[in-house]
Short mmCIF file of C-alpha atoms in Angstrom, two decimals:
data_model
loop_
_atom_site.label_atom_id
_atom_site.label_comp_id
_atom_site.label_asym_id
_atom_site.label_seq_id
_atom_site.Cartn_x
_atom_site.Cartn_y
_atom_site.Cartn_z
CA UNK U 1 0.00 0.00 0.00
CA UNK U 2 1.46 3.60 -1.30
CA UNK U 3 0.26 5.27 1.87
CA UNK U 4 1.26 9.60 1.79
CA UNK U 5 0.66 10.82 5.22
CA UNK U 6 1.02 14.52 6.26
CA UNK U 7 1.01 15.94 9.87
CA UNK U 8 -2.60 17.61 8.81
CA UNK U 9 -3.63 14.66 7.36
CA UNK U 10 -2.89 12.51 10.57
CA UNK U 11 -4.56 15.34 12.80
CA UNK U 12 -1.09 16.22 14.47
CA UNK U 13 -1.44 19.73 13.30
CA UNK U 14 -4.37 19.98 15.86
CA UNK U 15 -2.09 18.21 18.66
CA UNK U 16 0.87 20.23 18.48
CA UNK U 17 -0.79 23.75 18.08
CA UNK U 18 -2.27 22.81 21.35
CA UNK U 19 1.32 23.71 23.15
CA UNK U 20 0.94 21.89 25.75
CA UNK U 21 4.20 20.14 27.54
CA UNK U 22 4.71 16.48 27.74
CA UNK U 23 1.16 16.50 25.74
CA UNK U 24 0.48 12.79 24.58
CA UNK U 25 -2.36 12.01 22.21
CA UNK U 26 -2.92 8.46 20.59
CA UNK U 27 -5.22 6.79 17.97
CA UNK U 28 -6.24 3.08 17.93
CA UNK U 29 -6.54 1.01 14.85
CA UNK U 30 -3.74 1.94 12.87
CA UNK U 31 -2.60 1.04 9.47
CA UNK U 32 1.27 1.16 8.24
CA UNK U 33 2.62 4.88 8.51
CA UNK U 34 -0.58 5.84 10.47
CA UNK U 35 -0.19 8.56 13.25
CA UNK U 36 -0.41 6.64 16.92
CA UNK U 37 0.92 9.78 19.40
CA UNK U 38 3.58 12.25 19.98
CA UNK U 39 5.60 13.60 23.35
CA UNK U 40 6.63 16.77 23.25
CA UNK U 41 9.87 18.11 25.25
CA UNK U 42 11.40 21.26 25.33
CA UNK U 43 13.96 21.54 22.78
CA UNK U 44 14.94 20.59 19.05
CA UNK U 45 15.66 16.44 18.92
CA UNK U 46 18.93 16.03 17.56
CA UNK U 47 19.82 12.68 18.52
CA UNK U 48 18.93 9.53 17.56
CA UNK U 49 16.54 6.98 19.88
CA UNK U 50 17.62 3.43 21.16
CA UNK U 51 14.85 1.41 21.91
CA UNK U 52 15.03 -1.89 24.55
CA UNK U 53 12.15 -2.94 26.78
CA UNK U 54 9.16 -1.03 25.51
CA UNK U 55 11.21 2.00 26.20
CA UNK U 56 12.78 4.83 23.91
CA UNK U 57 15.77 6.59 25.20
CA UNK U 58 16.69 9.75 23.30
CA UNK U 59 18.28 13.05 24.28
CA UNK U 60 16.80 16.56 23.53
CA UNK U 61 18.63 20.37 22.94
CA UNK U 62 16.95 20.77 26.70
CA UNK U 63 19.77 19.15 27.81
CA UNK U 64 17.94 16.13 29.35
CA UNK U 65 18.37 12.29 28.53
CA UNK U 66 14.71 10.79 28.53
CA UNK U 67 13.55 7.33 28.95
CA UNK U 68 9.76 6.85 27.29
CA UNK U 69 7.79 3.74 27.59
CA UNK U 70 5.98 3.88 24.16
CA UNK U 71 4.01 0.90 25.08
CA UNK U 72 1.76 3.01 27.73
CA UNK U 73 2.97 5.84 26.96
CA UNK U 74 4.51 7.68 29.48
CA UNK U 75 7.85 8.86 30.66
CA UNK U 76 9.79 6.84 32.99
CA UNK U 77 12.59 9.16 33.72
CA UNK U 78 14.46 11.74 32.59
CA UNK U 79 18.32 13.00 33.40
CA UNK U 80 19.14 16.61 33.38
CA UNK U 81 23.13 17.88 32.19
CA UNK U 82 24.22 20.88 31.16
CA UNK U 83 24.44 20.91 27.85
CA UNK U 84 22.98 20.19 24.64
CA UNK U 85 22.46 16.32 24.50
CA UNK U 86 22.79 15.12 20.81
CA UNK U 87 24.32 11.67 21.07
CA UNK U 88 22.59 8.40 20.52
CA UNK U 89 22.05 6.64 23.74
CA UNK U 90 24.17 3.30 24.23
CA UNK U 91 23.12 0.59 26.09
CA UNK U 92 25.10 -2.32 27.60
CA UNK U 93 23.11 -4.58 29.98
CA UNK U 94 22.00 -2.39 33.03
CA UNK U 95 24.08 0.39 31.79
CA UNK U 96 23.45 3.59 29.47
CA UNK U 97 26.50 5.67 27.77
CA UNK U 98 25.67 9.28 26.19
CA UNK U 99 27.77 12.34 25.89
CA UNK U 100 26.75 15.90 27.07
CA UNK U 101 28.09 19.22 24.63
CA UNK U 102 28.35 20.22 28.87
CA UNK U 103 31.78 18.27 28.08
CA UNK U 104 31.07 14.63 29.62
CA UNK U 105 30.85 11.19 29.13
CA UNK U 106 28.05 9.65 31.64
CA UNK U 107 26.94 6.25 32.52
CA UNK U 108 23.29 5.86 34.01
CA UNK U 109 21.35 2.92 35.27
CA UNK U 110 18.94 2.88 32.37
CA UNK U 111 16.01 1.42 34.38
CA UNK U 112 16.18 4.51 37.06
CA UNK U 113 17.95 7.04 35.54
CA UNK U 114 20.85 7.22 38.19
CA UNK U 115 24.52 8.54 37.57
CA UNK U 116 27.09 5.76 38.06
CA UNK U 117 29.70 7.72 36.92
CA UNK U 118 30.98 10.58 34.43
CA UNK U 119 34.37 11.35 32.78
CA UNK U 120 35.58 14.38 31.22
CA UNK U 121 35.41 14.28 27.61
CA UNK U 122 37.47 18.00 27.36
CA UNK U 123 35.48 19.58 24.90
CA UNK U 124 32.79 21.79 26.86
CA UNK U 125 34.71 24.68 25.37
CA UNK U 126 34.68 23.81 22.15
CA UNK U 127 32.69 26.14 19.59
CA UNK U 128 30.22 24.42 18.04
CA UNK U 129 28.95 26.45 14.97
CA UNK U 130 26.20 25.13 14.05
CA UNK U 131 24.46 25.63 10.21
CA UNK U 132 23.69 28.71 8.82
CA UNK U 133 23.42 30.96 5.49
CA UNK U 134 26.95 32.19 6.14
CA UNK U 135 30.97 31.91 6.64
CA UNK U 136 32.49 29.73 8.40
CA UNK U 137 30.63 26.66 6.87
CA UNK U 138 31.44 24.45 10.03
CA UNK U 139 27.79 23.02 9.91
CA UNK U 140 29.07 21.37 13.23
CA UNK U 141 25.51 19.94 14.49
CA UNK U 142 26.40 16.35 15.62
CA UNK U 143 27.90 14.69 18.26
CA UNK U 144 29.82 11.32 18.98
CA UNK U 145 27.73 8.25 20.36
CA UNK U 146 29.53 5.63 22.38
CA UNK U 147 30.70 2.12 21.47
CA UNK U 148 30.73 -0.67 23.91
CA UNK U 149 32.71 -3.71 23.42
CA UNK U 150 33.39 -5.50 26.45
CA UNK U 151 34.60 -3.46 29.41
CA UNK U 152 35.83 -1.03 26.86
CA UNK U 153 33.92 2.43 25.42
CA UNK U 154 34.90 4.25 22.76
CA UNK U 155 33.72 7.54 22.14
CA UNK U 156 35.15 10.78 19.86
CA UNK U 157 34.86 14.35 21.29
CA UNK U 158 35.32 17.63 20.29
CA UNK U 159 38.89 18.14 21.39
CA UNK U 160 40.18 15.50 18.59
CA UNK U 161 40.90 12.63 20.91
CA UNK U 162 39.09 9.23 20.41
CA UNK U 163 38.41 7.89 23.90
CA UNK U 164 38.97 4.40 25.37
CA UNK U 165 36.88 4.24 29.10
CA UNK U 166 36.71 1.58 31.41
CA UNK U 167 32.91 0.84 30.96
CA UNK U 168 33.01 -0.10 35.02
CA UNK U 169 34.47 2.82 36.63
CA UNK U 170 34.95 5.74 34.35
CA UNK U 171 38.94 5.98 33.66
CA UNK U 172 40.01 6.89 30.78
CA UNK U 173 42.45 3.67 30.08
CA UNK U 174 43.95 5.41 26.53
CA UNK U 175 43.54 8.10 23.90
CA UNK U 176 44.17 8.82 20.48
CA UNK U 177 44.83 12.38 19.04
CA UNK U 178 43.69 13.85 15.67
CA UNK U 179 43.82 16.72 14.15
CA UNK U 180 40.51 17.75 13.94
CA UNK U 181 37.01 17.73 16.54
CA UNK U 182 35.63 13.86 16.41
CA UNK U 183 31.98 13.81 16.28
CA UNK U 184 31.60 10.44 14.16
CA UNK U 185 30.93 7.30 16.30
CA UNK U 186 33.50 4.80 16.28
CA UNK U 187 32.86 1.10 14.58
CA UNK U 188 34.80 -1.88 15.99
CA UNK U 189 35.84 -4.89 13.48
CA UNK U 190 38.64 -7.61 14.03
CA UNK U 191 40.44 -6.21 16.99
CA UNK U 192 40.37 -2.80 15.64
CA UNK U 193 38.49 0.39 16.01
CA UNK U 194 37.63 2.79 13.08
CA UNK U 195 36.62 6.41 13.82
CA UNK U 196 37.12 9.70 11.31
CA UNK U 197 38.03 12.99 12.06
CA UNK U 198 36.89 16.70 10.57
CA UNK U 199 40.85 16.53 9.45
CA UNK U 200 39.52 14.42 6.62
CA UNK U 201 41.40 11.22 7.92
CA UNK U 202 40.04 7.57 9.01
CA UNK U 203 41.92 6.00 11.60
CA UNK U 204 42.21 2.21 12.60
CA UNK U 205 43.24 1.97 15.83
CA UNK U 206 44.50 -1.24 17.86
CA UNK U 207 41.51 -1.47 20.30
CA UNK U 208 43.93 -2.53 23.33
CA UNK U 209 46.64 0.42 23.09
CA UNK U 210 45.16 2.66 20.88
CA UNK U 211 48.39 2.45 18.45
CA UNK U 212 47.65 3.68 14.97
CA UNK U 213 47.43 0.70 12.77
CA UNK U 214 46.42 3.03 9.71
CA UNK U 215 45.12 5.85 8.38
CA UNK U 216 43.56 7.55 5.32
CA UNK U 217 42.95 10.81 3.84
CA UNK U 218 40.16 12.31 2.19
CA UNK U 219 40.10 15.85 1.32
CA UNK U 220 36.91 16.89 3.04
CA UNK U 221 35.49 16.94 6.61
CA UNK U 222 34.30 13.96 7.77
CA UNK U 223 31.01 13.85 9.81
CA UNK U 224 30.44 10.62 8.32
CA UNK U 225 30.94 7.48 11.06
CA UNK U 226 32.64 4.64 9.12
CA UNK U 227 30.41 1.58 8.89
CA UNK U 228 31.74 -2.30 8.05
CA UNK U 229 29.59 -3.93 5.27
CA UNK U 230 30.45 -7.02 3.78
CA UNK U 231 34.31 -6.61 5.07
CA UNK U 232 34.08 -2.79 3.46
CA UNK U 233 34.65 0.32 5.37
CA UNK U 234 32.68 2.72 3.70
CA UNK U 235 33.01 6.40 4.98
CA UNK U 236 31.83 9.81 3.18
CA UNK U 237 33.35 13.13 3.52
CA UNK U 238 32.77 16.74 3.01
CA UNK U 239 35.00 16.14 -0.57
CA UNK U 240 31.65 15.12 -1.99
CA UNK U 241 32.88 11.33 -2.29
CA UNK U 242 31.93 8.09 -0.81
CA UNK U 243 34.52 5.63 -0.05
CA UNK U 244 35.28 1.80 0.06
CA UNK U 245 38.23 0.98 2.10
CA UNK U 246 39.74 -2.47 3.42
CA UNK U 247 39.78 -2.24 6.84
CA UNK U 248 42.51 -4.30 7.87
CA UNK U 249 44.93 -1.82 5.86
CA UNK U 250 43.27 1.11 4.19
CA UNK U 251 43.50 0.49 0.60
CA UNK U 252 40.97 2.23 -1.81
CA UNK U 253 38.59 -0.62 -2.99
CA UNK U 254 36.54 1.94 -4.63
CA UNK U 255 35.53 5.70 -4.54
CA UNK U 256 32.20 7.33 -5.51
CA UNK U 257 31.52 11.12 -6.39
CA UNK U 258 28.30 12.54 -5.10
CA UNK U 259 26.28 14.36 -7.54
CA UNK U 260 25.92 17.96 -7.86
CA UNK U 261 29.10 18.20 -5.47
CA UNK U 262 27.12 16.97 -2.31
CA UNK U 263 28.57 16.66 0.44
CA UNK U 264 28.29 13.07 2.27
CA UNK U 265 27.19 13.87 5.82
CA UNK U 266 25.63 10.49 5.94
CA UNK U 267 26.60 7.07 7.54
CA UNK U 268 25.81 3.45 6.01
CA UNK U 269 23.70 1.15 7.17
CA UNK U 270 24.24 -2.47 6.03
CA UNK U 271 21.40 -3.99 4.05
CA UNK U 272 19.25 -7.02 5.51
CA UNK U 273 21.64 -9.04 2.89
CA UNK U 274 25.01 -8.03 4.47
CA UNK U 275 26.19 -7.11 0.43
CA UNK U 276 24.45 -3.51 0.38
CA UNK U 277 24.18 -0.27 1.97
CA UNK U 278 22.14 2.68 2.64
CA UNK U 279 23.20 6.02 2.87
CA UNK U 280 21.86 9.31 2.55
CA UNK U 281 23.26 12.60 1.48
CA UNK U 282 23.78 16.62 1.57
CA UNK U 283 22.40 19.33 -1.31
CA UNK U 284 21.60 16.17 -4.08
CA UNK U 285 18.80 15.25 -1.41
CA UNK U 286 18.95 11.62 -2.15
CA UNK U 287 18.66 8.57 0.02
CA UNK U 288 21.14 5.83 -1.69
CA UNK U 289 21.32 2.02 -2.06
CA UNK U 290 24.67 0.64 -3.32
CA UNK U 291 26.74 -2.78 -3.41
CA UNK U 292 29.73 -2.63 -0.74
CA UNK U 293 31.90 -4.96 -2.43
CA UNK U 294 31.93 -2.86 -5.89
CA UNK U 295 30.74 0.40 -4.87
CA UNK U 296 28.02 0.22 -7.56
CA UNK U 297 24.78 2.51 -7.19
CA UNK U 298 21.15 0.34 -7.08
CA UNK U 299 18.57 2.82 -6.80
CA UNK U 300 18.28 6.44 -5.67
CA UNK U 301 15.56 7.75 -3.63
CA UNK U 302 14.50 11.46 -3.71
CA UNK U 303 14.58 12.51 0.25
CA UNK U 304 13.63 16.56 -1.33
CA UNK U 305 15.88 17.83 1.67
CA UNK U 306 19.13 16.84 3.29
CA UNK U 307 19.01 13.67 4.56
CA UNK U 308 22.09 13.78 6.92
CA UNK U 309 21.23 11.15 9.14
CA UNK U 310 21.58 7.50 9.20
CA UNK U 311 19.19 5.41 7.40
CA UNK U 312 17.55 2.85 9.62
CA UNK U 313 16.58 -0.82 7.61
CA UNK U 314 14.16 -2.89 9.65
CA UNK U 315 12.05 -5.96 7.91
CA UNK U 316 12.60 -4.62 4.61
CA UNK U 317 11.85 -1.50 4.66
CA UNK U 318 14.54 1.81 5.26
CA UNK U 319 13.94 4.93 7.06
CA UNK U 320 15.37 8.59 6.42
CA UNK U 321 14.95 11.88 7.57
CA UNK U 322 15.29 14.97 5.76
CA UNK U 323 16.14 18.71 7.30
CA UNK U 324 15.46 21.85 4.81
CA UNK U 325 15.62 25.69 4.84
CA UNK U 326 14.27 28.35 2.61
CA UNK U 327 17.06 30.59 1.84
CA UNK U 328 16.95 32.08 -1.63
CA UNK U 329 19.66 31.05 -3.94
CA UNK U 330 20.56 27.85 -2.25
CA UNK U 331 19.59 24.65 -3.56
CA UNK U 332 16.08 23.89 -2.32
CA UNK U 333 15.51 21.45 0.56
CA UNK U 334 12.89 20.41 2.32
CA UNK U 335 11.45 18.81 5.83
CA UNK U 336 10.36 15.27 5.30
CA UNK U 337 10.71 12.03 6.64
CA UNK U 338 10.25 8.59 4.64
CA UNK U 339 9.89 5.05 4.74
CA UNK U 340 11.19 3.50 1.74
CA UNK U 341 10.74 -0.10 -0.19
CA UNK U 342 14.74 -1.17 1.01
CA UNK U 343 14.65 -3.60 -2.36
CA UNK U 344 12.82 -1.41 -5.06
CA UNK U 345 13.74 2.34 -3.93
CA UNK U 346 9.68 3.05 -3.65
CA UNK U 347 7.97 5.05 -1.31
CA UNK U 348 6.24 3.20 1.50
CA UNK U 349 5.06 6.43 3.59
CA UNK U 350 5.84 9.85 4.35
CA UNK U 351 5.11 12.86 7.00
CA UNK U 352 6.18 16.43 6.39
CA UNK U 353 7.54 17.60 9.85
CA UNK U 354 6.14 20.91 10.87
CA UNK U 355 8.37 24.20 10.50
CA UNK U 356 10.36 25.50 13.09
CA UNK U 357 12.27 28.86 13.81
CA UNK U 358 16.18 28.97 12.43
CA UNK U 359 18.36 28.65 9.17
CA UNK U 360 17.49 24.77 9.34
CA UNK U 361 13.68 25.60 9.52
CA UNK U 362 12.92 21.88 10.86
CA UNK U 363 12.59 17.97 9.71
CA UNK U 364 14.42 15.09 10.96
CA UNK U 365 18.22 14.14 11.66
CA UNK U 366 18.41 11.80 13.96
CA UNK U 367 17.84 7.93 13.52
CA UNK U 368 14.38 6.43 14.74
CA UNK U 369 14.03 3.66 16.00
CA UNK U 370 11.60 0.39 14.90
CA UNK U 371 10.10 -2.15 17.39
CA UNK U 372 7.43 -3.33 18.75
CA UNK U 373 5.26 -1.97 15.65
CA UNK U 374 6.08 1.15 16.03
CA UNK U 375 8.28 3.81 13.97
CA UNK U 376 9.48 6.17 16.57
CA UNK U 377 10.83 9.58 15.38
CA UNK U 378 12.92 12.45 16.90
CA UNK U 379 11.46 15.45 15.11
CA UNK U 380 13.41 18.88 15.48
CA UNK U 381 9.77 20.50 16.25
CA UNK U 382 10.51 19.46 19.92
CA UNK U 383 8.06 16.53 19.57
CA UNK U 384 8.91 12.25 19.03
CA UNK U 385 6.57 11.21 16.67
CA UNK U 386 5.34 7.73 17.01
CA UNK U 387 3.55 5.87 13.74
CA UNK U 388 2.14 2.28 13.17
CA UNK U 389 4.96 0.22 11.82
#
């Protein structure tokens, strides 16, 4: 079923303009892409959700880390920092790892929402210029997200180091310097961990020591996280290419230019066949499928607006945001968000997200998450949209 869904059509024009906080509305009887209810918190949704137990965990511009049962709804908890919290929740057993622009790594209990512990990442200080119609074009709205692998996590802040923490205590057990602010998350793959810098280099580290095992050089930013599919790194940068890289040693398998000299904000996301890839993309406004092993393109999806984030594949179909703007003279862009056909490239469903104040003038950027038959959303209007799988 071809089902086009807009915020007015689904009645969540009528929610929303009600302004009311934590305001939670639901329908019953849903159909794919239908509207089920939203929560509403008080500040643009950056981050991407992580869902486990019926609950959504997802951090907010507020500054707060929330935890929402979706199956009720209602919100369980919610942690406060000091910053803006744009990192994708991590969860490892009773543990929950997310970063703070306040400058700090923390570690909750993710059924109460208690502080175990919190190291200094070093980078509350950093600048963060985020987009806008303007010089310097630092576009610098994302943040790391932790990796856990064993009693090790790995996480990238804005000083340049890559971070190795003891996942029990907090201690910083190594670091690895680049040249540029980190705010890719790090991927882990035979012994080594991957991670890419805004100095336009990929790094394989040695996950023990942290010793540089290699390292390669775009010409371009990279906001890009690398991503393993089918024994491929593939990593985009700000040089308007794509890239296919071995990862035990770096070598170019392949290299793709973006259309219309896009950049590739984008990370992968391996197919439900391990062999392809989905990735999105900058001012060509184009979700993408391609083959890891050969770098060939299968399809192209028109996304309308820039579909920065992370595509999300679950049971066949893939999942993509889309931010936009309306300055004159720049390409055109607009909000959407989409669920495509992950084989054919066809539209499933859509919403248009509603507009907001500021050069980005709304949609979605972070990855939502898929279970329990819902689609769950983290809309920049301040709201996480939930829809009927």
């Amino acid at each position: 079923m071809n089902l086009i869904k807009t915020l007015k059509q689904l009645g969540l024009v009528s929610l929303l303009a009600t302004g009311l906080s934590h305001d939670i509305a639901q329908t019953a009887f849903a159909a794919s892409g239908d509207y089920l209810f939203s929560y509403q918190v008080k500040g643009e949704n950056w981050g991407g959700i992580t869902l486990r137990d019926h609950t959504a965990y997802f951090g907010s511009d507020d500054g707060h880390l929330y935890a929402l049962n979706v199956n009720q709804p209602k919100l369980a908890w919610s942690y406060k920092t000091d910053g803006l919290v744009r990192s994708k929740p991590t969860i490892k057993h009773h543990q929950i790892f997310f970063s703070s622009d306040d400058g700090y790594l923390y570690a909750l209990n993710r059924w109460q929402g208690k502080l175990l512990w919190r190291t200094s990442l070093n980078d509350a200080d950093v600048q963060r210029i985020l987009p806008a119609n303007h010089a310097p074009w630092e576009f610098d709205y994302s943040k790391s997200s932790a990796l856990v692998q064993g009693n090790k996590v790995f996480i990238g802040s804005g000083d340049g180091h890559l971070y190795a923490i003891a996942r029990s205590s907090g201690k910083v057990l190594w670091r690895f310097k680049t040249e540029g602010k980190i705010r890719a998350t790090p991927v882990q793959h035979q012994g080594l961990v991957f991670i890419s810098s805004w100095d336009g280099s990929v790094y394989a580290l040695d996950a023990n020591t942290g010793e540089r095992v290699w390292q390669y050089d775009t010409q371009g930013a990279l906001t890009s996280s690398p991503a393993i599919v089918d024994d491929v790194l593939v990593i985009g940068s700000r040089d308007t290419h794509l890239y296919g890289l071995d990862p035990l040693n770096g070598e170019l398998l392949w290299k793709q230019a973006y259309p219309g000299g896009s950049w590739v904000e984008s990370s992968a996301t391996a197919a439900a066949d391990g062999e392809h890839f989905y990735i999105g993309s900058s001012d060509s406004n184009l979700l993408n499928k391609y083959h890891a092993q050969s770098g060939d393109l299968i399809w192209q999806f028109e996304t309308g607006g820039w579909s920065w984030g992370q595509p999300v594949a679950q049971n066949g179909t893939v999942y993509i945001g889309a931010t936009g703007h309306d300055e004159p003279g720049w390409f055109a862009t607009q909000r959407g968000f989409f669920a495509v056909n992950g084989h054919t490239g066809e539209q499933q469903w859509q919403y248009q997200p509603e507009k907001i104040n500021g050069f980005v003038h709304g949609g979605v950027y972070g990855a939502p998450a898929v279970g329990y038959g819902k689609v769950i959303v983290p809309d920049l209007d301040g709201y996480i949209h939930v829809f009927e799988e």
